[in-house]
Short mmCIF file of C-alpha atoms and ligand atoms in Angstrom, two decimals:
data_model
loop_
_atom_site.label_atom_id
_atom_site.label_comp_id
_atom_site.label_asym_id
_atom_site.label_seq_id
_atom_site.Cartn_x
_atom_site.Cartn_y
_atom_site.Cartn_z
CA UNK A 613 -23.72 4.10 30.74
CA UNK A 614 -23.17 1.81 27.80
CA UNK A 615 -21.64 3.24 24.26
CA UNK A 616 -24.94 2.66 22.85
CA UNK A 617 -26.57 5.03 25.59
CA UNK A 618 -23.53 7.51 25.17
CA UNK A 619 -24.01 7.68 20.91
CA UNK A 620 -28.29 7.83 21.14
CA UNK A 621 -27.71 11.00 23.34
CA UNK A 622 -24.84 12.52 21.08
CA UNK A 623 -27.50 12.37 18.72
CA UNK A 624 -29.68 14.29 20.63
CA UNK A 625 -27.29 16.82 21.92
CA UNK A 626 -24.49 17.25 19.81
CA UNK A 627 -24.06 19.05 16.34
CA UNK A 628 -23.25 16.35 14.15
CA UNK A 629 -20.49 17.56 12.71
CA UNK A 630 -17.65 14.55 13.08
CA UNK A 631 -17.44 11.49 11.77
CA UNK A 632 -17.34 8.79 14.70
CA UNK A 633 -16.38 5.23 15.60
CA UNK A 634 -18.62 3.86 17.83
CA UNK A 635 -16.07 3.94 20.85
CA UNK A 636 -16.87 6.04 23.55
CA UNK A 637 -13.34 6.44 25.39
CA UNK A 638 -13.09 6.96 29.10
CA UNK A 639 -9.24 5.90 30.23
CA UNK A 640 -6.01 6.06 28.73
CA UNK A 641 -2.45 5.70 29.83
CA UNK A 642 0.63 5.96 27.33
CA UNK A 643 -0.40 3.73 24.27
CA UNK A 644 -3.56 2.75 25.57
CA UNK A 645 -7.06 3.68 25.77
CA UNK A 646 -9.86 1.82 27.75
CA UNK A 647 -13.92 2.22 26.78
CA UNK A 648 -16.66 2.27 29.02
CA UNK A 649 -17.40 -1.25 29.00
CA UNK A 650 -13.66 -1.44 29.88
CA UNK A 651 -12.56 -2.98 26.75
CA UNK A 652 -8.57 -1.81 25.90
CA UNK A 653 -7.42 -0.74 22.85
CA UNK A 654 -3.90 0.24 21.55
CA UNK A 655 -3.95 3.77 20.54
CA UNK A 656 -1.58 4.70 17.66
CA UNK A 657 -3.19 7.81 16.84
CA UNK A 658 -3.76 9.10 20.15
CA UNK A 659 -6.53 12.36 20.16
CA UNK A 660 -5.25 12.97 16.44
CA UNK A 661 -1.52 13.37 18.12
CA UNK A 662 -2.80 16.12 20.72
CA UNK A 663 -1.62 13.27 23.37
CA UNK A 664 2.02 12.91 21.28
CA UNK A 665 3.38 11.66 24.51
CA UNK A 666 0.74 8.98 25.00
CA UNK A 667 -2.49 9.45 26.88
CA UNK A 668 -2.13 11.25 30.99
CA UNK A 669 1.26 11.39 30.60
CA UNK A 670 2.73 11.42 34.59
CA UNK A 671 4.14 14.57 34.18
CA UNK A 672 1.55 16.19 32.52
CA UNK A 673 -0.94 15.26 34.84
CA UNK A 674 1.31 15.80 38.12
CA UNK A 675 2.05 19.40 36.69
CA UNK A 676 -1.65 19.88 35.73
CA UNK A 677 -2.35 18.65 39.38
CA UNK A 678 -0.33 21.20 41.64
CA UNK A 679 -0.72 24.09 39.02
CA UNK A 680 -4.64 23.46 39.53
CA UNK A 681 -4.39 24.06 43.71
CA UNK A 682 -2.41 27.61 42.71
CA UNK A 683 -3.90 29.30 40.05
CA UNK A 684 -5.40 27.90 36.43
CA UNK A 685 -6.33 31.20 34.67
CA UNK A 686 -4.42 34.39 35.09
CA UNK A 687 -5.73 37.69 32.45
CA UNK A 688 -2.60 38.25 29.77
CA UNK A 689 -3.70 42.15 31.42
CA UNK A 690 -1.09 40.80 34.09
CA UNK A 691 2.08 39.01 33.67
CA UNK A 692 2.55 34.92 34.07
CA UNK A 693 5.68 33.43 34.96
CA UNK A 694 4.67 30.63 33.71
CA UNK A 695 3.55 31.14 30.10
CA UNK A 696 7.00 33.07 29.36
CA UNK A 697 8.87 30.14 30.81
CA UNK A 698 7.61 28.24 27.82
CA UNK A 699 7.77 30.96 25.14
CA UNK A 700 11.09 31.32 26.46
CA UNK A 701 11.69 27.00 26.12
CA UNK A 702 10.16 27.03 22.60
CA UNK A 703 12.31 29.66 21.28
CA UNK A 704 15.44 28.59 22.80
CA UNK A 705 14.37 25.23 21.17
CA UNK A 706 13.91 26.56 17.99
CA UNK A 707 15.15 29.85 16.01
CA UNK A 708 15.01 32.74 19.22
CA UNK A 709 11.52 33.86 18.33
CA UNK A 710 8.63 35.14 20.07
CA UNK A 711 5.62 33.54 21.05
CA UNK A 712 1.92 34.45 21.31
CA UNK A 713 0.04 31.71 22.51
CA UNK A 714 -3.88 30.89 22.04
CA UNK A 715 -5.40 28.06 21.76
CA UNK A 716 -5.84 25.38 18.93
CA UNK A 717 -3.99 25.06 15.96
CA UNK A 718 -6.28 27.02 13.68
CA UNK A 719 -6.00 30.32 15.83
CA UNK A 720 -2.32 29.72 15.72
CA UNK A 721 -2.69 29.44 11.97
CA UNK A 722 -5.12 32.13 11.85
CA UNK A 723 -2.60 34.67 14.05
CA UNK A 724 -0.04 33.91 11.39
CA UNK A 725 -1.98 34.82 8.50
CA UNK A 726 -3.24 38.26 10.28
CA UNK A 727 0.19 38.77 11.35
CA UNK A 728 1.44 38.59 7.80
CA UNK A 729 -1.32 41.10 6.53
CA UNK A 730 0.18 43.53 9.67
CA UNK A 731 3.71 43.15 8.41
CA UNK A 732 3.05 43.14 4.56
CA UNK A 733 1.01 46.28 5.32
CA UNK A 734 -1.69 47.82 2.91
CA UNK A 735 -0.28 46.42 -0.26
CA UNK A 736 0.95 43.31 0.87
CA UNK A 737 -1.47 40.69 1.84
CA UNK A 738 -1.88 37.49 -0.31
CA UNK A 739 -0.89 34.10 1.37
CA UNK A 740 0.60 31.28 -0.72
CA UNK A 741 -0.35 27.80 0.21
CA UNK A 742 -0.80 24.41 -1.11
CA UNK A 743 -2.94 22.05 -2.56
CA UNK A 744 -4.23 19.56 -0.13
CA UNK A 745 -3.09 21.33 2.58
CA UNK A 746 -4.86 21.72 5.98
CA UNK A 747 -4.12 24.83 8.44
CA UNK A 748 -7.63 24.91 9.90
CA UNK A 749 -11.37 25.71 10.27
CA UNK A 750 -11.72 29.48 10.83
CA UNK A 751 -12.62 31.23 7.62
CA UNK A 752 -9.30 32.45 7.14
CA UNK A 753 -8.04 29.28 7.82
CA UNK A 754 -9.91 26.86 5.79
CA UNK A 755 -9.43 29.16 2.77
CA UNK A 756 -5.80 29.01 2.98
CA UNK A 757 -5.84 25.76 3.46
CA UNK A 758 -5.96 23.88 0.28
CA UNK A 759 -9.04 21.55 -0.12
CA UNK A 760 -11.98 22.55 -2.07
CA UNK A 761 -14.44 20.28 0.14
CA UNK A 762 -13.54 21.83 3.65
CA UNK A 763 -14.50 25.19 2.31
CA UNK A 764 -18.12 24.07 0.15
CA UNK A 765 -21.20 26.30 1.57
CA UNK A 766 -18.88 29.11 3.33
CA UNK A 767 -18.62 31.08 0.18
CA UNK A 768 -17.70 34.16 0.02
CA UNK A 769 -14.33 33.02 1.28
CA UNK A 770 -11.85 36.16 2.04
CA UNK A 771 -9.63 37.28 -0.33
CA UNK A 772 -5.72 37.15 -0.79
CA UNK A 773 -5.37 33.15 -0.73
CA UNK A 774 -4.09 31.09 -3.51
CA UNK A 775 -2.91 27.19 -3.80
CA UNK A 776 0.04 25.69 -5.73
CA UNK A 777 0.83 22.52 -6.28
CA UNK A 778 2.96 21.14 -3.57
CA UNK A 779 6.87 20.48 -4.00
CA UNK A 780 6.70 22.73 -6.76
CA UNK A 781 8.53 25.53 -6.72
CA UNK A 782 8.08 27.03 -9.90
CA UNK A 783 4.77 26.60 -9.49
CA UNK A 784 4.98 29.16 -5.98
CA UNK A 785 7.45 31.76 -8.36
CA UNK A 786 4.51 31.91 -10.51
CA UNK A 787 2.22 32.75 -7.98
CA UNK A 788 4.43 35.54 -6.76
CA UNK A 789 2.83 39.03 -7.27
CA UNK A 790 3.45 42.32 -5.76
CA UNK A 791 0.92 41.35 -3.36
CA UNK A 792 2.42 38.38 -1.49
CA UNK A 793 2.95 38.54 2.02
CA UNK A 794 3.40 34.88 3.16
CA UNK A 795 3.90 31.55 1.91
CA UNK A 796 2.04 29.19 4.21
CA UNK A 797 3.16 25.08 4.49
CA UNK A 798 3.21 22.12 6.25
CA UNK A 799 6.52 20.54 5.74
CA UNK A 800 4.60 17.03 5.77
CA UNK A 801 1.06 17.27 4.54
CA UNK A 802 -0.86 15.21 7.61
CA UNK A 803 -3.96 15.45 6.79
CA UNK A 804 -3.38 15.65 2.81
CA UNK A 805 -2.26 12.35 2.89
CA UNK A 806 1.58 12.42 4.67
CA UNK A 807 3.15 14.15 1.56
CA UNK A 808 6.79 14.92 2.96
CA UNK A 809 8.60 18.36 1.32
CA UNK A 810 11.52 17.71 -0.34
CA UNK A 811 15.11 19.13 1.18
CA UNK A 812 15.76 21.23 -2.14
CA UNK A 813 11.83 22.55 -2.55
CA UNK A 814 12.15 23.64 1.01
CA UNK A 815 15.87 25.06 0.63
CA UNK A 816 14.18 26.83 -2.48
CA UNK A 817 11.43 28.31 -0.78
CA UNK A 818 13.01 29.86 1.71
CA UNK A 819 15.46 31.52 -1.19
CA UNK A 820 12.63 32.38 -2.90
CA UNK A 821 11.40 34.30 0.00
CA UNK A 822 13.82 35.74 1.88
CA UNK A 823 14.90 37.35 -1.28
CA UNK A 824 11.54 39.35 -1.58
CA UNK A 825 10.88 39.75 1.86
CA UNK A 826 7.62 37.20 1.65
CA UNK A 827 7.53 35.47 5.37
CA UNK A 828 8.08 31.90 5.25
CA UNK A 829 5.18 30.37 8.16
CA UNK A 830 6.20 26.49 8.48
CA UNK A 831 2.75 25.09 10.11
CA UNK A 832 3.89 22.40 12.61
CA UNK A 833 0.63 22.13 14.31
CA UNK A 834 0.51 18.15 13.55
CA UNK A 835 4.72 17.72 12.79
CA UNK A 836 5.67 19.41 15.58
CA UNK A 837 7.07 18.93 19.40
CA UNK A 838 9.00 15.81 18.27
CA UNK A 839 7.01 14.15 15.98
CA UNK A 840 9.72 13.12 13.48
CA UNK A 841 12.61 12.54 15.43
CA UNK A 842 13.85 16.16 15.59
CA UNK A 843 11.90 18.48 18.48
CA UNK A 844 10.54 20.96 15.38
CA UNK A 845 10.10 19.09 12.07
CA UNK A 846 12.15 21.89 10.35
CA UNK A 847 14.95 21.07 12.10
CA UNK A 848 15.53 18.19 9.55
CA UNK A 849 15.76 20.39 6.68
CA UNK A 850 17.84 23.21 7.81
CA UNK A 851 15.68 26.04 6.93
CA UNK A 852 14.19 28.00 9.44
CA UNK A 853 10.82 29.33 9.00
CA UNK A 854 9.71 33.28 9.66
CA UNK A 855 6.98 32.06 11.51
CA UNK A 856 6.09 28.80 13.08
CA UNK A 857 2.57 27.97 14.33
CA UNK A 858 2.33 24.62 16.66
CA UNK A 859 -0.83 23.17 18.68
CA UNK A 860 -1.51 19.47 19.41
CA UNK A 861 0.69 17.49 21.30
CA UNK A 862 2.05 20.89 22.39
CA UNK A 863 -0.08 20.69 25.87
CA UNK A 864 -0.06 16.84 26.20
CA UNK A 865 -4.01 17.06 26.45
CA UNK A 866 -4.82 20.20 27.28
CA UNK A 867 -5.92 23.12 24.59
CA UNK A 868 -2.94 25.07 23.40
CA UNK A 869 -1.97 26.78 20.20
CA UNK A 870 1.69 28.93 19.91
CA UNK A 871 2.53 31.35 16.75
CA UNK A 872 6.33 32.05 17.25
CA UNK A 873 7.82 34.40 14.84
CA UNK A 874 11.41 35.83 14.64
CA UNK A 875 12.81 38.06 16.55
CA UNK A 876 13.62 40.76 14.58
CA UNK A 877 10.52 41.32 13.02
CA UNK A 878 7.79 39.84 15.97
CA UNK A 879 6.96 43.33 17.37
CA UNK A 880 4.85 44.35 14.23
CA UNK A 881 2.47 43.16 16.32
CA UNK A 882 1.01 45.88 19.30
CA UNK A 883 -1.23 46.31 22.18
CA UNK A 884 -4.37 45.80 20.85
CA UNK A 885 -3.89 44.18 17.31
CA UNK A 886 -4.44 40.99 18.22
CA UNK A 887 -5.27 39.00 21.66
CA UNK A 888 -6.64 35.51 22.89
CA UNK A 889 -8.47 35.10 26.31
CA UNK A 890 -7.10 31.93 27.39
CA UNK A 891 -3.74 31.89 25.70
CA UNK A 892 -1.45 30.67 27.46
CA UNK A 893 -2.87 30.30 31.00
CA UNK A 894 -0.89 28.89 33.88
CA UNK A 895 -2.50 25.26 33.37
CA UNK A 896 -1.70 24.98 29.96
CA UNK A 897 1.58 26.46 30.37
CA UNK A 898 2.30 24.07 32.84
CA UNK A 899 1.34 21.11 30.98
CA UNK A 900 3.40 21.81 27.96
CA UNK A 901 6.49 22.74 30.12
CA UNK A 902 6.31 19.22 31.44
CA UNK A 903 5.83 17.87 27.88
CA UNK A 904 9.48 19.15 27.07
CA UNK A 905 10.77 18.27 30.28
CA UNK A 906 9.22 14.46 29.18
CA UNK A 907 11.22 14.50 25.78
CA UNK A 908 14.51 16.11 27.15
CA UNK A 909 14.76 13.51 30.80
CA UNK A 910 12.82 10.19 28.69
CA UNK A 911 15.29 10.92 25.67
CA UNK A 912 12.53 10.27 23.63
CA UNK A 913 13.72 11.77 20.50
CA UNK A 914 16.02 8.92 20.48
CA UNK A 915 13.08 6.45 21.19
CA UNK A 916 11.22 7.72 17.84
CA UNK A 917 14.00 7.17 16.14
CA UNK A 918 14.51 3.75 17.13
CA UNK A 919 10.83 3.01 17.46
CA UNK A 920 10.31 4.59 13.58
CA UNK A 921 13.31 2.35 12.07
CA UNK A 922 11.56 -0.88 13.48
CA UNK A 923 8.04 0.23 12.77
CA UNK A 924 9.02 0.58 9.14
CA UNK A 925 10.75 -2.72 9.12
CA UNK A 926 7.49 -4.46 10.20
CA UNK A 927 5.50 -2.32 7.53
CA UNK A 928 8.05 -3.11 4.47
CA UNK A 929 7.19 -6.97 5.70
CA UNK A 930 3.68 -6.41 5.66
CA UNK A 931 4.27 -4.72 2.14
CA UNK A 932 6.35 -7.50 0.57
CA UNK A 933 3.13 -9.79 1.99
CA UNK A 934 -0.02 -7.78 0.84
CA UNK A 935 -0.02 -6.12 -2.64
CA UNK A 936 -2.56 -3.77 -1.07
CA UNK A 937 0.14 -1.70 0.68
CA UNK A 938 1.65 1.09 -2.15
CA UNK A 939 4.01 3.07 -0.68
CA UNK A 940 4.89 3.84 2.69
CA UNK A 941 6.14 7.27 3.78
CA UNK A 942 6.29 9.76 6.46
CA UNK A 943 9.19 10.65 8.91
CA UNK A 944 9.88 9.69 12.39
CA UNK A 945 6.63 8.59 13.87
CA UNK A 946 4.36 10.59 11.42
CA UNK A 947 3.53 7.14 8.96
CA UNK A 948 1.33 6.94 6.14
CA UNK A 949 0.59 3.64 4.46
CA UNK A 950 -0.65 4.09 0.81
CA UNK A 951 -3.08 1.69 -0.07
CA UNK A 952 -4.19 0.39 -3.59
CA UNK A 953 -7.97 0.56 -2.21
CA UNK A 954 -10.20 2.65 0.57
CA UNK A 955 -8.39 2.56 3.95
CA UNK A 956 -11.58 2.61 5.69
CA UNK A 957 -12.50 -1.06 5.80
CA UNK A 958 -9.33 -1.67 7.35
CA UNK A 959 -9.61 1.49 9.93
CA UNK A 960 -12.86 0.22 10.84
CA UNK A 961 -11.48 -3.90 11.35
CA UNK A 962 -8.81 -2.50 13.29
CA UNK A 963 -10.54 -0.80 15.90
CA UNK A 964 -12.96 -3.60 16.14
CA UNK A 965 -9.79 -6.05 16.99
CA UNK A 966 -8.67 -2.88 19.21
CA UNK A 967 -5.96 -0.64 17.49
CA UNK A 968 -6.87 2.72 16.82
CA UNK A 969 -5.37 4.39 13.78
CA UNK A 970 -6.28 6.82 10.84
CA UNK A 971 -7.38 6.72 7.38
CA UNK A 972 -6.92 10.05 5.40
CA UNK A 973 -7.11 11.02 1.66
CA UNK A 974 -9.58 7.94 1.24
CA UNK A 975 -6.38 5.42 0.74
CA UNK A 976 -3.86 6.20 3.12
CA UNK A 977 -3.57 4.67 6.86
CA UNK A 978 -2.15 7.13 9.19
CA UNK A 979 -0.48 5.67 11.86
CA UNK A 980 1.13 7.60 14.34
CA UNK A 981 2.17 6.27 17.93
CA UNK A 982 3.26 8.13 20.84
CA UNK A 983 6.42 8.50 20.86
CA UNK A 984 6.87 6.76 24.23
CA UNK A 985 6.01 3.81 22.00
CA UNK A 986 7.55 0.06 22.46
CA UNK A 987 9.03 -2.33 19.93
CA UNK A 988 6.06 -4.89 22.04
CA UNK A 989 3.52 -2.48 21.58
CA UNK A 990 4.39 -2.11 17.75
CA UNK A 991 4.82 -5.78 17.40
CA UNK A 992 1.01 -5.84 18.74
CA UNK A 993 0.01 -3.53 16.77
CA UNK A 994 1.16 -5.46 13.48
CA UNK A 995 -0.24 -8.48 14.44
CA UNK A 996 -3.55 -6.85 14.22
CA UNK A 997 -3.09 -5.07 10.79
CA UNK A 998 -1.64 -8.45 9.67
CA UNK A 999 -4.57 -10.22 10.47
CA UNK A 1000 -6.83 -7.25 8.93
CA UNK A 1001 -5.06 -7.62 5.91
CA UNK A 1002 -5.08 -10.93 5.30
CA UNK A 1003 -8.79 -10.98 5.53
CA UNK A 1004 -8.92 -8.21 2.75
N1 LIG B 431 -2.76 22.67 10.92
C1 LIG B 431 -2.52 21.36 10.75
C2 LIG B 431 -1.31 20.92 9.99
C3 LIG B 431 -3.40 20.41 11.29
O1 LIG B 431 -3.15 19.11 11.12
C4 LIG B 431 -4.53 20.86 12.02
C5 LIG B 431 -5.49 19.90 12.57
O2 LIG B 431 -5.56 18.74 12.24
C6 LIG B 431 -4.73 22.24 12.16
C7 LIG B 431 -3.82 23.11 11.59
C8 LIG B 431 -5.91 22.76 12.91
O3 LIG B 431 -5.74 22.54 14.28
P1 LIG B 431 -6.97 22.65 15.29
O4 LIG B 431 -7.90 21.51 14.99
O5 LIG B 431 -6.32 22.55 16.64
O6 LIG B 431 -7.60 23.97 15.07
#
């Protein structure tokens, strides 16, 4: 098959509902990505982060491999040594929580916000969350997250959301009412443009909170499982979160989702409140156990901090060189690159020259390697946007 052959019959057969390069991907390995006429690319936004650790990672797949010839699905009717293995890594990792797993990161999102209805519960049930914010497509989810566009033609939306502006925290103490359950956030807004929460606004949110029993849920679904140097993105601010709800690069590839909530107050949910079929099923547990194993033994922590100090030295350069380039922000290898004009041109030229990265919020280039990334790979990688941007 050819790409051509591949997008005519997406046409035919599949709900048009994403907006699409014409790359049809069948290979990848780490950074890289091959298409079916076998033409390589570099991938700095690998599967919108779900491969964080680079594409087929050799753990991954070996784990995914063996756990296959055992078992791949086992009923959450019967117990799974393997899925509380990982609840049991994550919340060692994080703040001693527990975990219910399920599937993408708008269930995860979507547990958190039913879970804070249980807890609050009859008079307690508004969530808090912020203006260009994304936490998902479910109905709940899409209404809390903030975004007028993602929710246009799925009116009547439920009730109990509202949206403040974000890092403002008067604006959220205005919003409090008897009726607040939750304040929902993502510490750096991904796909609201990589907007990074201030240390105080988040150190004032979680006073705010704890002092009127409103959960704090910290959605790491795109910051999470190392992204920015730290293994949980709210590990650089010092404040932990109620609830934390994580997806993506949590499986390396494969679907996963995780809500993990504190101890003390995680059993307000019961037999029978909520449930997900597939959540956490041997495979996926398997995959994501090797994905910590693959940060821990490859130190790669370390690596996105080195790889994120020399990836914003190249981009300042490319800044002092092209007026186009506003602002750059982000933290560890979650980078945004403001841009005085649409970023889509320049997404587009990229991939064409063979380096896949993101445009979001119209004006703002995503970029986001694996965080097995090298200082060669990155230097390739410039060389392309440098020759983009020169032509623009
Ligand atoms: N939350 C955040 C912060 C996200 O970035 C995303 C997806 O981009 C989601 C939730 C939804 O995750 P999923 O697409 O796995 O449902």
């Amino acid at each position: 098959m050819k790409t051509q052959e591949v997008i005519d019959l997406y046409k035919q057969y599949i709900m048009p509902v994403y907006t699409q390069s014409p790359v049809a991907l069948v290979k990848g390995k780490g950074a890289r990505v091959w298409d079916i006429e076998g033409r390589e690319y570099l991938d700095f936004f690998p599967g919108w982060v779900v491969s964080g650790l680079g594409h087929c990672h050799p753990r991954v797949v070996n784990a995914i491999k063996n756990q296959c010839k055992k078992i791949i699905h086992v009923s959450n009717n019967y117990y799974n040594n393997l899925q509380v293995k990982l609840a049991k890594t994550i919340s060692e990792r994080s703040f001693g929580g527990k975990v219910f797993f399920c599937n993408s990161g708008a269930e995860a999102n979507e547990a958190a916000i039913k879970f804070a209805r249980m807890y609050g519960g009859s008079g307690r049930f508004e969530v808090i969350s912020m203006e260009n914010s994304f936490h998902g497509r479910t109905l709940a989810t899409l209404t809390a997250t903030g975004q007028r566009r993602i929710q246009e033609g799925f009116e009547p939306l439920p009730e109990g959301f509202k949206h403040v502006p974000f890092n403002d925290l008067t604006a959220v103490e205005e919003a409090i009412t008897d009726k607040t359950a939750a304040v929902m956030i993502e510490l750096i807004q991904g796909e609201g443009g990589i907007n990074v929460a201030s240390r105080e606004y988040i150190d004032g949110l979680s006073k705010l909170c704890r002092g009127r029993d409103i959960l704090l849920i910290f959605d790491e679904v795109q910051t999470g499982i190392g992204r920015t140097g730290k293994l949980f993105c709210y590990q650089n601010y010092g404040v932990e979160p109620d609830i934390m709800t994580l997806a993506k690069s949590l499986g390396g590839g494969v679907p996963i989702g995780a809500m993990v909530v504190r101890k003390e107050i995680a059993d307000t949910l019961s037999p029978g409140s909520h449930a997900s079929t597939f959540g956490g099923s041997p495979l996926v547990s398997s995959a994501a156990l090797a994905i910590f194993k693959a940060i821990d033994k490859e130190k790669l922590l370390k690596n996105v901090n080195v790889m994120r100090e020399y990836l914003l030295s190249c981009l300042e350069r490319l800044k002092g060189k092209f007026p186009i380039i506003k602002e750059i922000r982000g933290m560890g290898l979650m980078i945004g690159v403001e841009l005085t004009k649409e970023g889509k041109p320049i997404v587009e030229e990229c991939i064409r020259r063979r380096l896949l990265i993101n445009c979001t919020q119209a004006r703002v280039l995503r970029i986001m390697p694996p965080l097995i990334v090298t200082k060669r790979q990155i230097d390739q990688a410039m060389r392309i946007l440098d020759g983009v941007l020169s032509e623009k």
